[in-house]
XYZ file of C-alpha atoms in Angstrom:
673
model
C -12.917 -52.181 -10.232
C -14.766 -48.933 -10.234
C -11.046 -47.405 -9.704
C -10.002 -48.502 -12.641
C -13.231 -46.853 -13.905
C -12.593 -43.686 -12.686
C -9.885 -42.104 -14.548
C -11.180 -42.771 -17.864
C -14.402 -41.484 -17.198
C -13.286 -38.309 -16.021
C -11.391 -37.631 -19.643
C -13.501 -38.494 -21.182
C -16.116 -36.365 -19.382
C -13.429 -33.781 -19.956
C -12.832 -33.849 -23.538
C -16.368 -33.700 -24.101
C -17.107 -30.359 -22.020
C -14.211 -29.275 -24.389
C -15.377 -30.721 -27.303
C -18.818 -28.417 -26.559
C -16.907 -24.768 -26.208
C -14.833 -25.508 -29.744
C -18.147 -26.309 -30.950
C -19.039 -22.624 -29.996
C -15.963 -20.735 -30.817
C -16.317 -22.945 -33.828
C -18.939 -21.230 -34.785
C -17.623 -17.862 -34.540
C -16.290 -18.822 -37.679
C -19.242 -19.728 -39.772
C -19.392 -17.284 -43.385
C -22.734 -17.625 -42.560
C -23.558 -13.943 -40.898
C -26.821 -14.897 -39.565
C -25.826 -18.541 -37.983
C -22.649 -16.717 -36.350
C -25.479 -14.267 -34.399
C -26.915 -16.947 -33.240
C -23.009 -19.107 -31.965
C -23.407 -15.219 -30.050
C -26.558 -15.758 -28.809
C -25.791 -19.541 -27.766
C -22.296 -19.295 -26.542
C -24.148 -15.769 -24.232
C -26.520 -18.194 -22.274
C -24.286 -21.050 -22.527
C -21.609 -19.347 -20.148
C -24.161 -17.492 -17.831
C -23.397 -18.317 -14.034
C -20.355 -20.684 -15.579
C -17.136 -19.812 -15.254
C -15.356 -23.188 -16.171
C -17.358 -22.524 -19.644
C -15.595 -18.982 -20.158
C -12.474 -20.200 -18.760
C -12.578 -23.069 -21.219
C -13.660 -19.923 -24.196
C -11.067 -17.652 -23.497
C -8.640 -20.524 -23.908
C -9.579 -21.663 -26.479
C -9.188 -17.958 -28.134
C -12.708 -17.120 -28.443
C -11.630 -13.635 -27.183
C -9.698 -12.258 -30.007
C -12.658 -13.398 -32.753
C -15.271 -11.865 -30.709
C -13.581 -8.289 -30.372
C -12.791 -8.350 -34.096
C -17.079 -9.406 -35.032
C -17.600 -6.276 -31.819
C -14.952 -3.875 -34.311
C -16.277 -5.279 -37.714
C -18.421 -2.606 -39.561
C -19.458 -5.172 -41.388
C -21.145 -6.825 -38.184
C -24.792 -6.302 -37.862
C -25.616 -3.871 -34.658
C -27.261 -6.449 -32.969
C -23.906 -8.936 -33.536
C -21.802 -6.419 -32.107
C -24.202 -5.850 -29.379
C -23.697 -9.492 -28.635
C -20.635 -9.292 -28.838
C -20.027 -7.079 -26.026
C -22.246 -8.678 -24.068
C -20.470 -11.850 -24.275
C -17.227 -10.066 -23.748
C -19.262 -8.525 -19.961
C -20.155 -11.941 -19.449
C -16.643 -14.075 -19.731
C -15.279 -10.674 -17.729
C -17.803 -11.557 -14.282
C -15.745 -14.924 -14.049
C -12.231 -14.875 -12.156
C -9.615 -12.482 -12.053
C -7.844 -14.523 -14.532
C -10.187 -14.158 -17.065
C -10.360 -10.260 -17.007
C -6.928 -11.240 -17.442
C -7.144 -12.622 -20.820
C -9.084 -10.346 -21.433
C -6.917 -6.996 -20.628
C -4.437 -9.305 -22.734
C -6.157 -9.327 -25.662
C -7.009 -5.202 -25.515
C -10.192 -5.349 -25.102
C -10.246 -1.754 -23.262
C -9.844 0.138 -26.472
C -12.237 -1.963 -28.659
C -15.126 -1.589 -26.275
C -13.945 2.258 -25.983
C -13.534 2.964 -29.740
C -17.168 1.009 -29.501
C -18.242 3.693 -27.521
C -18.140 6.425 -30.471
C -20.936 4.390 -32.077
C -24.463 6.212 -31.931
C -26.296 3.236 -31.181
C -27.113 3.641 -27.371
C -28.330 0.385 -26.886
C -24.757 -0.726 -28.107
C -23.412 1.785 -26.094
C -24.579 0.284 -22.851
C -23.286 -2.673 -23.487
C -19.843 -1.513 -24.150
C -19.928 0.136 -20.754
C -21.231 -2.253 -19.115
C -18.538 -4.653 -19.841
C -16.137 -1.229 -19.245
C -17.681 -1.247 -15.827
C -17.365 -4.887 -14.970
C -13.721 -4.765 -16.390
C -12.513 -1.475 -14.394
C -14.137 -2.465 -10.829
C -12.045 -5.217 -10.758
C -8.537 -4.999 -8.807
C -6.417 -6.414 -11.676
C -6.998 -3.861 -14.330
C -4.772 -0.960 -14.216
C -7.072 1.958 -13.958
C -4.852 3.856 -16.316
C -5.327 2.872 -19.005
C -8.789 4.673 -18.744
C -6.392 7.779 -18.938
C -3.963 6.705 -22.137
C -6.548 9.078 -24.486
C -7.387 12.155 -23.543
C -10.616 11.774 -25.820
C -11.788 9.212 -23.916
C -12.697 10.747 -20.557
C -14.865 14.229 -22.291
C -16.453 11.348 -24.520
C -17.650 9.316 -21.130
C -19.055 12.955 -19.303
C -20.982 13.446 -22.896
C -22.211 10.418 -22.652
C -23.761 10.855 -19.093
C -26.969 12.349 -20.312
C -28.088 9.352 -22.646
C -29.682 7.516 -20.156
C -30.141 6.082 -17.208
C -28.096 2.850 -17.454
C -25.044 5.162 -19.444
C -24.924 7.030 -16.084
C -24.763 4.360 -13.865
C -22.188 2.315 -15.159
C -20.074 5.338 -16.474
C -19.516 7.171 -12.473
C -18.856 3.444 -11.161
C -15.990 3.849 -13.586
C -15.198 7.048 -12.771
C -15.105 5.985 -8.838
C -13.333 3.219 -9.565
C -10.860 4.415 -11.470
C -9.714 8.069 -9.460
C -6.783 6.461 -7.284
C -4.329 9.449 -7.481
C -4.621 13.100 -6.908
C -3.977 13.171 -10.912
C -6.369 11.006 -11.751
C -8.996 13.785 -9.506
C -7.433 16.862 -11.225
C -8.122 15.395 -15.133
C -11.938 14.221 -13.646
C -12.390 17.567 -12.138
C -10.969 19.346 -15.628
C -13.362 18.564 -17.528
C -16.874 18.813 -15.856
C -16.887 15.606 -13.204
C -18.549 18.271 -10.868
C -21.361 19.689 -12.615
C -22.446 17.142 -14.938
C -22.083 14.297 -11.530
C -23.957 16.938 -9.501
C -27.825 16.668 -10.473
C -27.958 12.578 -10.156
C -27.653 12.793 -7.216
C -31.459 13.339 -6.987
C -31.993 10.653 -10.222
C -35.199 8.697 -9.705
C -32.397 5.370 -9.975
C -31.441 4.306 -6.675
C -28.395 2.893 -8.575
C -27.486 6.303 -9.961
C -27.685 7.763 -7.204
C -25.257 5.655 -5.753
C -22.582 5.368 -7.792
C -22.735 9.480 -8.094
C -22.443 9.524 -4.146
C -19.409 7.452 -4.410
C -18.132 9.213 -7.357
C -17.798 12.508 -5.288
C -16.381 10.446 -2.547
C -13.509 9.622 -4.721
C -12.921 13.403 -5.873
C -13.098 14.920 -2.921
C -10.717 12.583 -0.879
C -7.331 15.050 0.415
C -8.544 17.400 -2.673
C -8.664 20.830 -1.217
C -9.582 22.285 -4.971
C -12.728 19.995 -4.996
C -13.529 20.479 -1.953
C -13.712 23.643 -1.478
C -15.759 23.123 -5.376
C -18.468 20.867 -3.810
C -19.340 23.801 -1.188
C -20.801 25.955 -3.522
C -22.450 23.308 -5.480
C -25.898 23.911 -5.932
C -28.738 20.817 -7.079
C -31.894 22.371 -7.527
C -31.757 24.953 -5.441
C -29.769 23.484 -2.380
C -26.589 22.841 -1.392
C -24.621 19.804 -1.891
C -23.845 19.517 1.799
C -27.380 19.184 2.674
C -28.362 16.878 -0.337
C -25.595 14.596 1.468
C -27.154 15.246 4.637
C -29.739 14.282 3.466
C -28.860 10.597 2.150
C -27.668 10.198 5.644
C -30.901 9.882 7.114
C -31.392 6.295 8.724
C -34.150 5.937 6.390
C -31.749 5.786 3.504
C -29.720 2.975 2.891
C -26.512 1.861 5.358
C -24.908 2.024 1.937
C -25.913 5.725 1.296
C -25.774 6.781 4.813
C -21.714 5.648 5.079
C -20.997 7.279 1.715
C -22.643 10.257 2.098
C -21.093 10.646 5.632
C -17.538 10.268 3.954
C -18.457 13.315 1.528
C -18.602 15.556 4.095
C -15.929 13.776 5.928
C -13.206 14.880 3.182
C -14.231 18.131 2.522
C -14.349 18.847 6.418
C -10.701 16.791 6.458
C -10.062 19.563 3.088
C -11.044 22.642 4.897
C -14.068 22.920 3.438
C -16.407 22.897 5.967
C -15.558 24.151 9.280
C -14.952 21.192 12.332
C -18.103 22.582 14.479
C -20.086 22.671 11.552
C -23.596 21.514 12.410
C -23.511 19.033 9.455
C -20.283 17.454 11.432
C -21.011 17.911 14.202
C -24.920 16.594 15.162
C -25.048 14.857 11.022
C -22.081 13.288 9.890
C -20.321 11.689 13.418
C -23.175 10.784 14.941
C -24.228 8.507 11.261
C -20.450 6.987 12.079
C -20.866 6.041 15.757
C -24.140 4.377 14.671
C -22.177 2.422 12.081
C -19.924 1.208 15.048
C -23.071 -0.858 16.639
C -23.397 -4.492 16.099
C -26.139 -4.401 14.308
C -24.146 -3.364 11.106
C -22.022 -5.863 8.544
C -18.728 -6.533 9.507
C -18.103 -4.313 6.037
C -20.078 -1.645 7.255
C -18.151 -1.580 10.894
C -14.968 -0.679 9.933
C -15.247 1.730 6.973
C -17.438 3.229 9.968
C -14.805 3.713 12.071
C -12.433 4.043 9.471
C -13.795 6.951 8.231
C -14.709 8.376 12.023
C -11.120 8.034 13.341
C -9.808 10.235 10.036
C -12.526 12.769 11.067
C -11.664 13.737 14.203
C -8.048 12.922 14.068
C -6.959 16.346 14.248
C -9.613 18.065 15.936
C -10.057 17.409 19.572
C -13.272 18.906 20.340
C -14.579 16.200 18.036
C -12.473 13.366 19.719
C -14.356 14.783 22.961
C -17.553 14.141 21.229
C -17.221 11.343 20.067
C -16.060 9.564 23.084
C -19.496 10.208 24.940
C -21.373 9.476 21.989
C -22.986 6.257 22.405
C -21.103 4.720 24.371
C -18.404 4.513 21.876
C -15.213 3.479 23.967
C -17.301 0.501 25.127
C -18.596 -0.042 21.755
C -15.248 -0.561 20.327
C -14.675 -2.802 22.467
C -17.033 -5.392 20.445
C -15.035 -5.792 18.168
C -12.632 -7.704 18.796
C -15.088 -10.315 20.309
C -16.302 -11.049 16.614
C -17.769 -13.235 15.767
C -17.942 -14.473 19.195
C -19.237 -18.493 19.228
C -22.908 -17.620 20.379
C -22.869 -15.694 17.356
C -26.299 -14.791 15.340
C -24.943 -14.981 12.026
C -26.961 -18.008 10.734
C -26.028 -17.398 7.418
C -22.599 -20.556 7.209
C -21.666 -18.174 3.707
C -21.634 -14.910 5.704
C -19.957 -16.413 8.933
C -16.942 -18.063 6.587
C -16.749 -14.317 5.373
C -16.560 -13.212 8.532
C -14.291 -15.463 10.137
C -11.348 -14.372 7.069
C -12.008 -10.517 7.628
C -12.434 -10.298 11.803
C -8.565 -9.090 11.430
C -9.996 -5.844 9.548
C -12.647 -5.070 12.774
C -9.746 -5.180 14.846
C -7.208 -2.788 12.633
C -10.331 -0.066 12.710
C -11.131 -0.388 15.718
C -6.889 0.297 16.986
C -7.081 3.326 14.274
C -10.529 4.681 15.543
C -9.041 4.311 19.691
C -5.676 5.701 18.518
C -7.509 8.974 16.908
C -9.867 9.255 20.523
C -7.228 9.339 22.613
C -4.648 11.498 20.592
C -5.432 14.269 22.894
C -7.033 14.104 26.075
C -5.847 12.833 29.183
C -9.322 11.126 29.945
C -10.464 9.641 26.446
C -7.251 8.071 26.872
C -7.722 6.763 30.520
C -10.640 5.738 29.431
C -9.218 3.001 26.755
C -6.763 1.650 29.095
C -9.811 1.208 31.213
C -11.917 -1.395 28.763
C -11.674 -4.543 29.745
C -8.625 -6.051 28.364
C -7.598 -3.194 26.094
C -3.607 -3.480 26.948
C -4.059 -6.959 26.291
C -5.583 -7.186 23.012
C -2.994 -4.281 21.736
C -0.260 -6.019 23.135
C -1.530 -9.400 20.933
C -1.864 -6.938 17.998
C 1.673 -6.042 17.603
C 2.504 -10.075 16.846
C -0.324 -10.575 14.735
C -0.359 -12.057 11.214
C -1.843 -9.737 9.580
C 1.112 -5.799 9.236
C -2.773 -3.844 8.738
C -3.343 -4.878 12.425
C 0.195 -4.682 13.705
C 0.339 -1.121 12.270
C -3.146 -0.071 13.617
C -2.278 -1.116 16.815
C 1.635 -0.111 17.375
C -0.548 3.414 16.384
C -2.730 2.851 18.791
C -0.018 2.917 21.339
C 1.801 5.442 20.453
C -0.855 7.532 20.849
C -1.685 6.060 24.528
C 1.794 6.745 25.338
C 1.294 10.695 24.675
C -0.029 10.226 28.774
C 2.320 10.867 31.681
C -0.096 8.906 33.877
C -0.377 5.714 30.765
C 3.377 5.648 30.688
C 3.638 5.371 33.912
C 1.078 2.892 34.842
C -0.927 0.657 31.875
C 2.660 0.601 29.913
C 4.615 -0.399 32.877
C 1.940 -2.929 34.075
C 2.047 -4.683 30.762
C 5.264 -4.429 30.193
C 4.573 -3.182 26.220
C 8.498 -2.875 25.843
C 8.639 -6.628 25.092
C 6.703 -6.615 21.728
C 7.701 -3.399 20.579
C 11.052 -3.933 20.701
C 11.029 -7.215 19.094
C 8.126 -5.768 16.530
C 11.106 -3.116 15.824
C 13.363 -6.115 14.690
C 12.453 -6.213 11.708
C 9.742 -4.782 10.282
C 8.254 -2.596 7.254
C 9.007 1.305 7.262
C 6.048 2.189 7.640
C 5.324 -0.230 11.233
C 8.923 1.022 11.980
C 8.001 5.555 11.508
C 5.288 4.498 14.102
C 7.028 1.566 17.107
C 9.958 4.350 16.972
C 8.067 6.745 17.291
C 6.359 5.289 20.767
C 10.089 4.493 21.818
C 10.841 8.022 22.140
C 8.089 7.884 24.781
C 8.657 4.621 25.981
C 12.834 6.855 26.993
C 11.388 9.615 28.557
C 13.058 10.105 31.318
C 10.059 9.983 33.812
C 8.937 6.674 31.735
C 9.945 3.283 34.290
C 10.568 1.471 31.029
C 12.782 3.167 30.460
C 15.650 1.317 32.533
C 14.439 -2.011 30.990
C 14.749 -0.830 27.911
C 18.443 0.188 28.353
C 19.324 -2.564 28.858
C 17.505 -4.613 26.651
C 20.328 -3.170 23.980
C 18.495 -0.761 22.330
C 21.461 2.013 21.650
C 22.428 0.377 18.398
C 18.899 -0.363 17.210
C 18.483 3.766 17.426
C 21.474 4.025 15.962
C 21.287 1.533 13.053
C 17.714 4.034 12.797
C 19.538 7.547 12.178
C 21.270 5.764 9.168
C 18.076 5.308 7.439
C 17.213 7.011 4.027
C 14.167 7.867 5.737
C 14.152 11.162 7.372
C 10.834 10.216 10.201
C 13.311 6.844 10.691
C 16.254 9.250 10.988
C 14.381 11.624 12.982
C 13.088 9.224 15.299
C 16.267 6.869 16.054
C 18.394 10.287 17.014
C 15.146 11.285 19.257
C 15.018 8.615 21.468
C 18.801 8.695 21.313
C 18.373 12.762 22.733
C 15.707 11.139 25.408
C 17.568 8.732 26.528
C 20.576 10.666 26.856
C 18.264 13.182 29.434
C 19.590 13.164 32.769
C 21.656 9.769 32.291
C 24.523 8.322 34.053
C 27.926 9.089 32.277
C 28.325 5.344 30.891
C 24.959 5.459 28.970
C 26.409 8.935 27.882
C 29.124 7.422 26.351
C 28.117 3.920 24.840
C 25.810 6.616 22.956
C 29.079 8.399 21.548
C 30.249 5.150 20.900
C 27.699 3.512 19.562
C 26.709 6.824 17.126
C 30.537 6.991 16.159
C 31.594 10.894 15.558
C 31.657 10.915 11.839
C 27.853 9.598 11.995
C 26.333 12.676 14.957
C 28.714 15.064 12.394
C 26.587 13.901 8.915
C 23.019 14.283 11.673
C 24.637 18.190 11.864
C 24.318 18.852 8.432
C 21.569 16.665 7.477
C 19.619 18.281 4.801
C 15.725 17.744 7.440
C 15.882 20.355 9.846
C 13.761 18.046 12.288
C 17.200 15.673 11.893
C 19.232 18.553 12.963
C 17.141 20.203 15.652
C 17.058 16.385 17.561
C 20.286 16.669 17.100
C 21.572 19.274 18.394
C 19.207 18.195 21.316
C 21.145 15.231 21.583
C 24.573 16.818 21.965
C 23.096 19.169 24.358
C 21.821 16.050 26.389
C 25.215 14.287 25.704
C 27.018 17.793 27.245
C 25.465 18.373 30.899
C 26.923 17.970 33.904
C 30.524 19.027 34.266
C 32.809 16.032 34.187
C 30.387 14.517 31.403
C 30.633 17.900 29.451
C 34.736 17.495 30.115
C 35.055 14.109 29.302
C 32.946 14.525 25.842
C 34.974 17.742 24.656
C 38.606 16.173 25.724
C 38.337 13.321 23.536
C 35.748 14.725 20.780
C 35.938 19.089 21.786
C 37.376 19.711 17.659
C 34.872 17.972 15.418
C 32.029 19.565 18.433
C 32.829 23.044 17.800
C 33.543 23.001 14.533
C 29.952 21.944 13.951
C 28.916 24.604 15.804
C 30.881 26.992 13.749
C 29.102 25.978 10.752
C 25.613 25.965 11.499
C 25.801 29.145 13.106
C 27.204 30.469 10.107
C 24.893 28.686 7.788
C 21.309 29.944 7.006
C 19.142 28.165 9.583
C 16.339 29.024 11.231
C 15.971 30.557 14.731
C 15.582 27.329 16.331
C 18.375 26.308 15.549
C 20.731 28.874 15.705
C 19.092 29.048 19.283
C 19.789 25.275 19.965
C 23.213 25.430 18.914
C 24.047 28.790 21.808
C 22.723 26.528 23.824
C 25.344 23.390 23.139
C 28.082 26.625 23.418
C 26.602 27.630 27.528
C 26.466 24.409 27.971
C 29.746 23.760 26.713
C 30.390 27.286 28.518
C 29.730 25.458 31.723
C 32.780 22.790 31.962
C 35.358 22.980 34.249
C 38.181 22.647 31.161
C 35.732 22.141 28.142
C 35.475 26.105 28.403
C 38.990 26.407 27.367
C 37.350 25.531 23.779
C 35.444 28.406 23.437
C 37.935 30.753 25.202
C 40.719 30.005 22.848
C 38.563 30.540 19.774
C 38.669 33.982 19.067
C 36.023 33.752 15.451
C 34.078 31.487 17.922
C 33.496 34.498 20.872
C 32.519 36.600 18.015
C 30.413 34.907 16.455
C 28.537 34.596 20.218
C 29.383 38.761 20.352
C 27.043 38.799 17.112
C 24.290 37.102 18.024
C 24.346 39.363 21.555
C 23.115 41.955 19.697
C 21.202 40.649 17.404
C 16.728 41.304 16.611
C 15.903 38.188 17.909
C 15.756 38.138 22.256
C 16.062 34.911 22.287
C 19.002 34.650 20.287
C 20.691 37.450 22.200
C 19.677 35.167 25.439
C 21.553 31.999 24.704
C 24.370 34.405 24.330
C 24.154 36.009 26.502
C 23.991 32.220 28.659
C 27.266 31.378 27.045
C 28.911 34.771 28.301
C 27.520 34.116 32.147
C 29.360 30.922 32.592
C 32.489 32.047 30.661
C 33.182 34.894 33.163
C 31.341 33.175 36.508
C 33.673 34.361 39.536
C 33.548 31.049 41.250
C 35.457 29.396 38.981
C 39.528 29.009 38.327
C 40.605 31.810 35.326
C 37.516 33.960 35.550
C 39.446 36.761 35.884
C 41.657 36.231 32.598
C 38.152 35.152 31.265
C 37.029 38.794 32.245
C 39.848 40.812 30.891
C 40.052 39.346 27.570
C 36.084 39.682 26.985
C 36.315 43.371 28.832
C 39.039 43.704 25.977
C 37.251 42.934 23.366
C 34.087 44.660 24.102
C 31.303 42.364 26.289
C 30.729 44.529 28.661
C 29.543 47.433 26.974
C 27.742 44.649 25.342
C 26.324 43.996 28.461
C 25.626 47.166 29.887
C 23.104 48.254 26.453
C 21.550 44.983 27.828
C 20.768 45.538 30.870
C 18.236 48.199 29.457
C 16.884 45.841 27.516
C 12.881 45.971 27.076
C 12.876 42.407 27.399
C 12.299 41.327 31.073
C 14.126 38.291 30.618
C 16.898 39.721 28.476
C 17.883 42.834 30.687
C 17.409 39.737 34.208
C 20.131 38.076 32.204
C 22.192 40.294 31.122
C 22.304 42.067 35.208
C 23.482 39.166 36.376
C 26.547 38.621 33.921
C 27.236 42.465 34.758
C 27.156 41.556 38.924
C 30.362 39.274 37.925
C 32.177 41.932 36.882
C 31.781 43.928 40.183
C 31.857 40.956 42.737
């Protein structure tokens, strides 16, 4: 019988809740202003900490009425303020609540409210705006729609500690792009917010600090300005250093370290400055230790990775600070079964976010090992490191996969690691799997790593070749992304180096001559350079040169001529002349040059060029064409003599560059022999 009673009971409870909520909304329409005010106050007390009640009131249409009352000049200041407070409370519910509020145009209404002179009302509007803007579902662009809003917010900063706290918090959450940084910078954000760093209120100091971290991120203009700012006679960078002291709250230490990191990366502070080496770096390493909360360890590791990414000296210092390399190994064991976390809520949170620790550790290892061989060795010798990377490559979180492949790429720059750890753990297998179906960001990093695994001294090269990788790489060369085209062609170039004829033929077949020549006219110079490198590697060893030129010679000569005629860098022209030199080394292929007077004239032109590299490469071509021990050398020598090449060679024997004069002398000896 109890079961039969359950359903009606539930319905009656629900209708009771809705009826109560309806009563609150109905009171907002009472003709007596005093009753309306009391109704809003009662609603405020009813929604505090009650998400269900908040959702009911929103569904029943309380928001448009509250906004109407808030905007009516006939409403008393007390009523308008209480409306702002209730709206702020509704905003503290779920993300759906925020969406509903934004859809009702709460933001323009509250921004309009800021024009009222009453401070208590302004603070209530700002508090609600702050709650709305810190939600991830609010479009931050709404802060920038009206150009008068930012300057008005700047002018309100001096009104009270509360306005300072809320406005700086709004700025730090709504500054997401370089355009946002510029708008805030141009409206005096730095000079208006800098004094707040020494406010008596911790909350104000903290929000001001967060503001500077988002303003300085990857922004040279802001960072260069910050370096010269004085706060109460003290340089801003020194204020940040003080905020990193151990006796300050962790949140403050971390955010101050981020500010200095971003200023350093933007070029405003040198990497060898004591505030970086002796203060920022040790502070960030300290954040990685296990006594800190998960999010602090993640932020510390990611910021440290970013700080030292371009600087080998900082990488070396970090690798020997507080046993950092070993400390990061703990990131993979968290939370352990015997974890010291007694707070069940915290444990549940950390279990859900443990992947962020792994991601941060991979990022930091990648940064640490990007240049120094000893550090890479230290990383790979850390317990189960290679196994961890291999399992990271197949994790469900795309961010972890990306960080793991980034780490693998960093370690793959080591010849030693390619020959040992990479081979022992067959890392090429999960890497190939990752390349089958991944977003571009992961593909770029994975294909970069593959380029290194295909270098000729890598033991992984053979098994990768056998796994049918050529088709995959050829498909990458057709990508819209220049980075993927570069990596696809780069990997093919490495694969073709000193390869068997069978591999070279397969590359040419799979890539197709049309695609090869499309790449030779690619607008991206890196793609062009790597394609020339591939062609040069394909055209090495005489039988291979002759075979490829017999089937594709006409198109190759045409492409080479076009590059030599066009506006290209010295490096591109040099690489192209080296291809011609390789063609000139073939037995039958050299006839394609000798029967093409246009090409010979171009070689002659580059022998007299002002750039030594081009002169050397062009002289090398001629040297190969006139080499004595080969059939038809006499006829070739005679033709080139008639065209004036001997005179040029004679001049070049006197060249100030010893390599060039030696090369010219060697060529001249072919005529004298």
